[in-house]
Coordinates of C-alpha atoms and ligand atoms in Angstrom, one line a residue:
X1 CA -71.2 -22.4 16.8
X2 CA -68.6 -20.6 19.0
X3 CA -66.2 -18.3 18.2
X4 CA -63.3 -17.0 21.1
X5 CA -61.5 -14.0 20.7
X6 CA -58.8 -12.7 23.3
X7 CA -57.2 -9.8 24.3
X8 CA -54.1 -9.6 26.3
X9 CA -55.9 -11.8 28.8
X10 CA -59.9 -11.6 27.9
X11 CA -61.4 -14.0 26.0
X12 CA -65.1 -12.9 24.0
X13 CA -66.7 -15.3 22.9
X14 CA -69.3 -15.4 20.3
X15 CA -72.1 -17.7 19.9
X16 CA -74.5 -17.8 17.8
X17 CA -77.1 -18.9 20.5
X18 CA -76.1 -15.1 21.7
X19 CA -75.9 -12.8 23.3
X20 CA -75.1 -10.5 20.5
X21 CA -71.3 -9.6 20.8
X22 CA -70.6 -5.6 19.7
X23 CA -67.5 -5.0 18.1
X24 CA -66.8 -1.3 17.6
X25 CA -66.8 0.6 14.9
X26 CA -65.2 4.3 15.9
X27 CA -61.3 3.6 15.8
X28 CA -62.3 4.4 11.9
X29 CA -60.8 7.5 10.0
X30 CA -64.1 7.9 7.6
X31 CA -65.4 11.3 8.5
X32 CA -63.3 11.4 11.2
X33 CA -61.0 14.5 10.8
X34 CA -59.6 14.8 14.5
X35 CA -58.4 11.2 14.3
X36 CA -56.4 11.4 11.0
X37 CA -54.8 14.8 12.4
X38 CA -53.8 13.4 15.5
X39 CA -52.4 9.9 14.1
X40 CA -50.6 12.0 11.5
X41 CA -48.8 13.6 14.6
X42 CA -48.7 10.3 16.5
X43 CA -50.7 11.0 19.2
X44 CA -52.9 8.2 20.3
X45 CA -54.5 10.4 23.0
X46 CA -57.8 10.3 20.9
X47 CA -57.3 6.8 19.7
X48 CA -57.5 5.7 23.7
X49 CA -60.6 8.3 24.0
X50 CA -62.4 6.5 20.8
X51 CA -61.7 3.0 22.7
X52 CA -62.5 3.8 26.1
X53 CA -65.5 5.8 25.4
X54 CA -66.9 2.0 23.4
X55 CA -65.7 0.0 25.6
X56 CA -68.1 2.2 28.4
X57 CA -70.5 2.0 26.4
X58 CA -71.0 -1.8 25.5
X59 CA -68.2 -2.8 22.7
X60 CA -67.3 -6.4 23.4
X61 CA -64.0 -6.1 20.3
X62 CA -62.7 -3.1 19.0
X63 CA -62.7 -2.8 15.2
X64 CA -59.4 -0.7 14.6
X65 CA -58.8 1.2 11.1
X66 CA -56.3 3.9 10.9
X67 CA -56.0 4.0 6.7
X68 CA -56.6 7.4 5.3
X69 CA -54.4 8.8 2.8
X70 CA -50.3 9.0 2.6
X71 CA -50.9 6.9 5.5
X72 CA -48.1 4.0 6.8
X73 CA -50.4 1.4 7.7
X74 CA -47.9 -1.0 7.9
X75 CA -45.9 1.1 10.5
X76 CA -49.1 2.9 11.8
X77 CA -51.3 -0.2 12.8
X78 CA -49.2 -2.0 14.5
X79 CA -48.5 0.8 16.7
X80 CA -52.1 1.8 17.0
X81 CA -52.8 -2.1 18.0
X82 CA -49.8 -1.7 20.9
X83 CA -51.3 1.4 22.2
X84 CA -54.6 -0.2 22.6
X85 CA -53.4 -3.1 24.2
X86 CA -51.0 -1.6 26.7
X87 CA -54.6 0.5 27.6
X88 CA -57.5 -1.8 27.0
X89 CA -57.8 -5.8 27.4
X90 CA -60.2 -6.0 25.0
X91 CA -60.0 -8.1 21.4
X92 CA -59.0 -6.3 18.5
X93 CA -60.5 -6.0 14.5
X94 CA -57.9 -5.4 11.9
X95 CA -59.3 -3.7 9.6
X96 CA -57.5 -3.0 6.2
X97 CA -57.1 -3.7 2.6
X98 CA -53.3 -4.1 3.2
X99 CA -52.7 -8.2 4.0
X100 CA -48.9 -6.3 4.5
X101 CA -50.2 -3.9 7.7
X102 CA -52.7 -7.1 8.9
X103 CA -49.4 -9.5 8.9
X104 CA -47.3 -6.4 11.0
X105 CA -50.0 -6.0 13.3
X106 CA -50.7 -9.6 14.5
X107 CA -46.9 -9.3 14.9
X108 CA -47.8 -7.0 17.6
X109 CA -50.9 -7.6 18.8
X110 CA -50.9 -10.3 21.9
X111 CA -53.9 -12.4 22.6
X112 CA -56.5 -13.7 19.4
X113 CA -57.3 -11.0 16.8
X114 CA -59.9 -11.3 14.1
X115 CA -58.9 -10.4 10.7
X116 CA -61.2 -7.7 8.5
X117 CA -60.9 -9.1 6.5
X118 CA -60.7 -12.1 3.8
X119 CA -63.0 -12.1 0.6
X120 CA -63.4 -14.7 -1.8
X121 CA -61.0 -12.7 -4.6
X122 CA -58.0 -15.6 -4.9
X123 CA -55.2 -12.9 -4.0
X124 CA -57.6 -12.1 -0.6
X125 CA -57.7 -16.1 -0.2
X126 CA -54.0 -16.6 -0.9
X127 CA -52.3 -13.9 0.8
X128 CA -54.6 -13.8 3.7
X129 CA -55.5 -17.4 4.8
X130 CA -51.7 -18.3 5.8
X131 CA -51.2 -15.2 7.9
X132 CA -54.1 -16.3 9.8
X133 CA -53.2 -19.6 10.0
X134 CA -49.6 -18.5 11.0
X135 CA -51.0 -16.4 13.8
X136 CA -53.9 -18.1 14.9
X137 CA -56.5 -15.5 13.7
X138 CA -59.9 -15.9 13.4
X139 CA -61.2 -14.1 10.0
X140 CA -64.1 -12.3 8.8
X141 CA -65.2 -13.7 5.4
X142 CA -66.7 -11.1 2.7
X143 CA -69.6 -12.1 0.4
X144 CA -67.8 -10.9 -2.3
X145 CA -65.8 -12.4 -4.8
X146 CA -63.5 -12.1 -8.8
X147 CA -66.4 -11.5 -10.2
X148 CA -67.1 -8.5 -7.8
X149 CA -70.5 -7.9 -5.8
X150 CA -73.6 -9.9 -6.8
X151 CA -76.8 -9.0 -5.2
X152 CA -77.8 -12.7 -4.9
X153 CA -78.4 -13.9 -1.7
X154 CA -78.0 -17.2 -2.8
X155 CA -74.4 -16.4 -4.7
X156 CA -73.4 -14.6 -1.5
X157 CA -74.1 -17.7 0.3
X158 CA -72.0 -19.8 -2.3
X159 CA -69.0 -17.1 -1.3
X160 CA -69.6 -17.6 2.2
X161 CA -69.3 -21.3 1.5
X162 CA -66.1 -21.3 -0.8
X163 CA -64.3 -18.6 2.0
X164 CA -65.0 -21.2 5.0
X165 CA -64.1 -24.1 2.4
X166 CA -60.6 -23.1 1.9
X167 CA -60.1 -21.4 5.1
X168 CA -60.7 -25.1 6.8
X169 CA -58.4 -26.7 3.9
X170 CA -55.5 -23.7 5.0
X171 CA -55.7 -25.3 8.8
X172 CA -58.1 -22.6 10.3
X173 CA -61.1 -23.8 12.1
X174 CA -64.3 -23.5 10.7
X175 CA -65.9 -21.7 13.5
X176 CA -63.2 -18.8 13.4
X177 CA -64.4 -17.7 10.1
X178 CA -67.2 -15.2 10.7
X179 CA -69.1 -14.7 7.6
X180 CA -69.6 -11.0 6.5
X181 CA -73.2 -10.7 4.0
X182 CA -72.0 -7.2 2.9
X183 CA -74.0 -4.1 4.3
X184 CA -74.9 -1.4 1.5
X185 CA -76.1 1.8 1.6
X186 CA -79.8 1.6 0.8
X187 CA -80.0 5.2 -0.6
X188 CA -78.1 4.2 -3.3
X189 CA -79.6 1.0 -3.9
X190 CA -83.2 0.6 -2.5
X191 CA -82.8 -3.7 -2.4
X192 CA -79.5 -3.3 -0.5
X193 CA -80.8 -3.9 3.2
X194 CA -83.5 -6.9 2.1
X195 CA -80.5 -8.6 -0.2
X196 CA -78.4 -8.6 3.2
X197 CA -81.3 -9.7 5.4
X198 CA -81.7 -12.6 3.0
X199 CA -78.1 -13.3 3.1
X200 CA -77.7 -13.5 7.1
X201 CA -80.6 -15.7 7.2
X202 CA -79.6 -18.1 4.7
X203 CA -75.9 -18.3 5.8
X204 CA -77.2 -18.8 9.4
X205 CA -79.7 -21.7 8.5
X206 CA -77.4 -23.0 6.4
X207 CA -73.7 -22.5 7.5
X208 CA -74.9 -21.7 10.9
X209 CA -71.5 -19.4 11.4
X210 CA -71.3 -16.4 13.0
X211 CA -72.1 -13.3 11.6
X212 CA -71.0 -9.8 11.4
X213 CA -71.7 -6.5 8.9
X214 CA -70.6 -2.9 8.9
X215 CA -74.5 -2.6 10.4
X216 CA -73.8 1.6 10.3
X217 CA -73.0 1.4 6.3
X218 CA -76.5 1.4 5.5
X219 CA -77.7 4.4 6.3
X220 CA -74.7 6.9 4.6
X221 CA -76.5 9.8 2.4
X222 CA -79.7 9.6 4.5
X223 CA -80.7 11.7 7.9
X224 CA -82.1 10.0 11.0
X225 CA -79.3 7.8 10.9
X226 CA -80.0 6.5 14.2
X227 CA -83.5 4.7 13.5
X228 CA -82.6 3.5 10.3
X229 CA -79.7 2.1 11.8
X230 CA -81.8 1.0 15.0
X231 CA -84.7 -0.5 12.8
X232 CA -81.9 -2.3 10.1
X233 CA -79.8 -3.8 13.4
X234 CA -83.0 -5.2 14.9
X235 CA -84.0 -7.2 12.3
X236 CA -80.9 -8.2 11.3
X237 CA -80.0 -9.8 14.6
X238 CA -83.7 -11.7 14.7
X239 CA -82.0 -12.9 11.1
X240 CA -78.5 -14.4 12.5
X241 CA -76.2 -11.3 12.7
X242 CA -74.0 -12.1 15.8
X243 CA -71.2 -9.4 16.2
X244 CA -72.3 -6.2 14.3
X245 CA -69.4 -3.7 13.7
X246 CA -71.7 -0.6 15.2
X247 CA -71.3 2.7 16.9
X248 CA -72.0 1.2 20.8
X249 CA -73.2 4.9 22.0
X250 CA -75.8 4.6 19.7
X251 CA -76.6 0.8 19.2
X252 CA -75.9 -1.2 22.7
X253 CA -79.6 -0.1 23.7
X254 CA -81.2 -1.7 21.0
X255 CA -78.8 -5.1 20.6
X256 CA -79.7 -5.4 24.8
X257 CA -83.7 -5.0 23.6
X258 CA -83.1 -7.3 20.7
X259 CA -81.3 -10.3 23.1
X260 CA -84.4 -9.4 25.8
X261 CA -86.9 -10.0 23.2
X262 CA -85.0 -13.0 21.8
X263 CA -85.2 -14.9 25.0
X264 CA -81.2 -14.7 25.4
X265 CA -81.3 -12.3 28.5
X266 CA -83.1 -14.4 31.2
X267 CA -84.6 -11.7 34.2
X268 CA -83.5 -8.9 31.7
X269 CA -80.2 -8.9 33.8
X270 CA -78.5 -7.6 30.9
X271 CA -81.1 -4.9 29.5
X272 CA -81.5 -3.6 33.0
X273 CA -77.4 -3.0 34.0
X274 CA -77.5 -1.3 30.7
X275 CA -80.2 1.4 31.8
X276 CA -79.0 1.6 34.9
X277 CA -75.5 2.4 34.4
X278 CA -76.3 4.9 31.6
X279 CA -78.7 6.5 34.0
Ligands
THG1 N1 -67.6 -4.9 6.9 C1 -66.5 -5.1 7.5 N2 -65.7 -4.1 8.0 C2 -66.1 -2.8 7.9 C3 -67.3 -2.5 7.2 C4 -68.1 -3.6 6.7 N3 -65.3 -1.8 8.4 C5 -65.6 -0.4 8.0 C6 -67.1 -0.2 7.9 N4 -67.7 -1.2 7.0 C7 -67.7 -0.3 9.3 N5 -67.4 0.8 10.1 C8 -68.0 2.0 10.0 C9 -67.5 3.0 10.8 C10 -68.2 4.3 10.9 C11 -69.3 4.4 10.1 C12 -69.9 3.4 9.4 C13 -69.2 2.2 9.3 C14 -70.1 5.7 10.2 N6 -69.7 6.6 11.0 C15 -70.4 7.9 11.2 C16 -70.2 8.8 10.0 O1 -69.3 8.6 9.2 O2 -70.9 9.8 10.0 C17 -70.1 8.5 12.5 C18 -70.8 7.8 13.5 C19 -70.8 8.6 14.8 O3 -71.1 9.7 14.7 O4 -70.6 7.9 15.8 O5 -71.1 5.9 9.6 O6 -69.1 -3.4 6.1 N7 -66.1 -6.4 7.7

């Protein structure tokens, strides 16, 4: 299944045949002090830092989150999203809770954004599906649902199911809902990384959609982020994942290993540009 995304003028497409697409996770104001303090003074210079520095170093899509607290999303997104585009070519992420600052900012944005995203709560469904519609979005579906978060693969996989269901009955295509199995952090619960493994294998054999997670989440609390990270993002790609959310500086070495290894990198054309450039 194909997915296309566009920026001003570049389309990204994802397939599920690979190569693994990297969308990137920095424009993100968690533990990020220097970017709250400089959006609170609306200066983008470190915004266009964040994105350039990702885009260098492998991001395909650039997830883009600028909530934080007191924060204008509504206002503040959009402008964020017109900042990145008059810089960078590349897709864009929305990320935010706020269906009102997703709506203003694919007001703004030009090309084919991807919502982040729609869950299978009815108010996520019914305030989110028509905006996508309406815009021509593509959406990342949440394995969660009214009843909250279940740690049954097999549930997850009946809210993966019931998102792309009514997403195709709203007018959006089937292939532009990329199903999202819910990355935890496995200090907190030791099952979390083998419930989510599960779940990208069984929405990938089953739905055969494309397939993203917040791949970094896992490893909050714990030190040696990096290989757990490294380790989790290996297998999770041999399982389906598609177009991890991920820190490219970190993680673009080991998706270019895990695509070589796969057999979706003929001559290792890809894994060795990567070496060499970062040499
Ligand atoms: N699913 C979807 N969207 C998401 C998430 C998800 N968006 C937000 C989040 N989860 C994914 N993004 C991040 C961004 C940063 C980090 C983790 C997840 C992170 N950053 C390091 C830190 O906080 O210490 C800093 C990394 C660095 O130093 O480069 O951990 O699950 N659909």
């Amino acid at each position: 299944m194909i997915t296309i995304l566009k920026g001003r003028s570049k389309e990204v497409v994802i397939d599920t045949e690979g190569p693994v697409v990297i969308i990137g996770e920095s424009i993100n104001p968690t533990r990020r002090k220097k970017l709250v303090s400089t959006l609170q003074e609306h200066n983008f210079d470190f915004v266009l830092e964040l994105a350039k520095n990702q885009i260098d170093e492998g991001a395909d899509v650039l997830d883009v989150n600028v909530g934080f607290p007191g924060v204008d999303d509504v206002k503040l997104l959009p402008e964020t999203v017109k900042v990145l585009q008059d810089n960078f070519d590349v897709p864009l992420c929305l990320d935010s809770p706020n269906p009102a600052a997703i709506e203003a900012a694919l007001r703004a944005a030009e090309g084919k954004c991807l919502i982040n995203s729609v869950n299978g709560e009815e108010r996520s469904l019914q305030s989110l599906l028509p905006i996508a519609r309406e815009f021509g979005a593509a959406i990342i579906g949440l394995c969660m649902d009214d009843d909250g978060i279940t740690h049954d693969p097999d549930k997850r996989l009946s809210i993966a199911e019931k998102i792309i269901e009514r997403a195709v009955r709203e007018g959006i295509k089937a292939e532009d809902v990329i199903i999202d199995p819910l990355a935890m952090a496995v200090s907190a619960d030791p099952r979390a990384c083998i419930v989510t493994l599960e779940t990208i294998r069984l929405v990938h054999q089953e739905l055969g959609h494309n397939i993203t997670q917040g791949a970094s989440n896992i490893s909050f609390g714990l030190p040696d982020r990096e290989s757990l990270n490294a380790a989790y993002m290996a297998m999770s790609i041999f399982n389906g994942l598609t177009c991890p959310i991920a820190n490219p500086e970190k993680i673009t070495s080991i998706v270019r290993a895990a695509d070589l290894v796969l057999g979706r990198d003929d001559y290792a054309v890809r894994f060795v540009d990567y070496f060499q450039r970062r040499q």
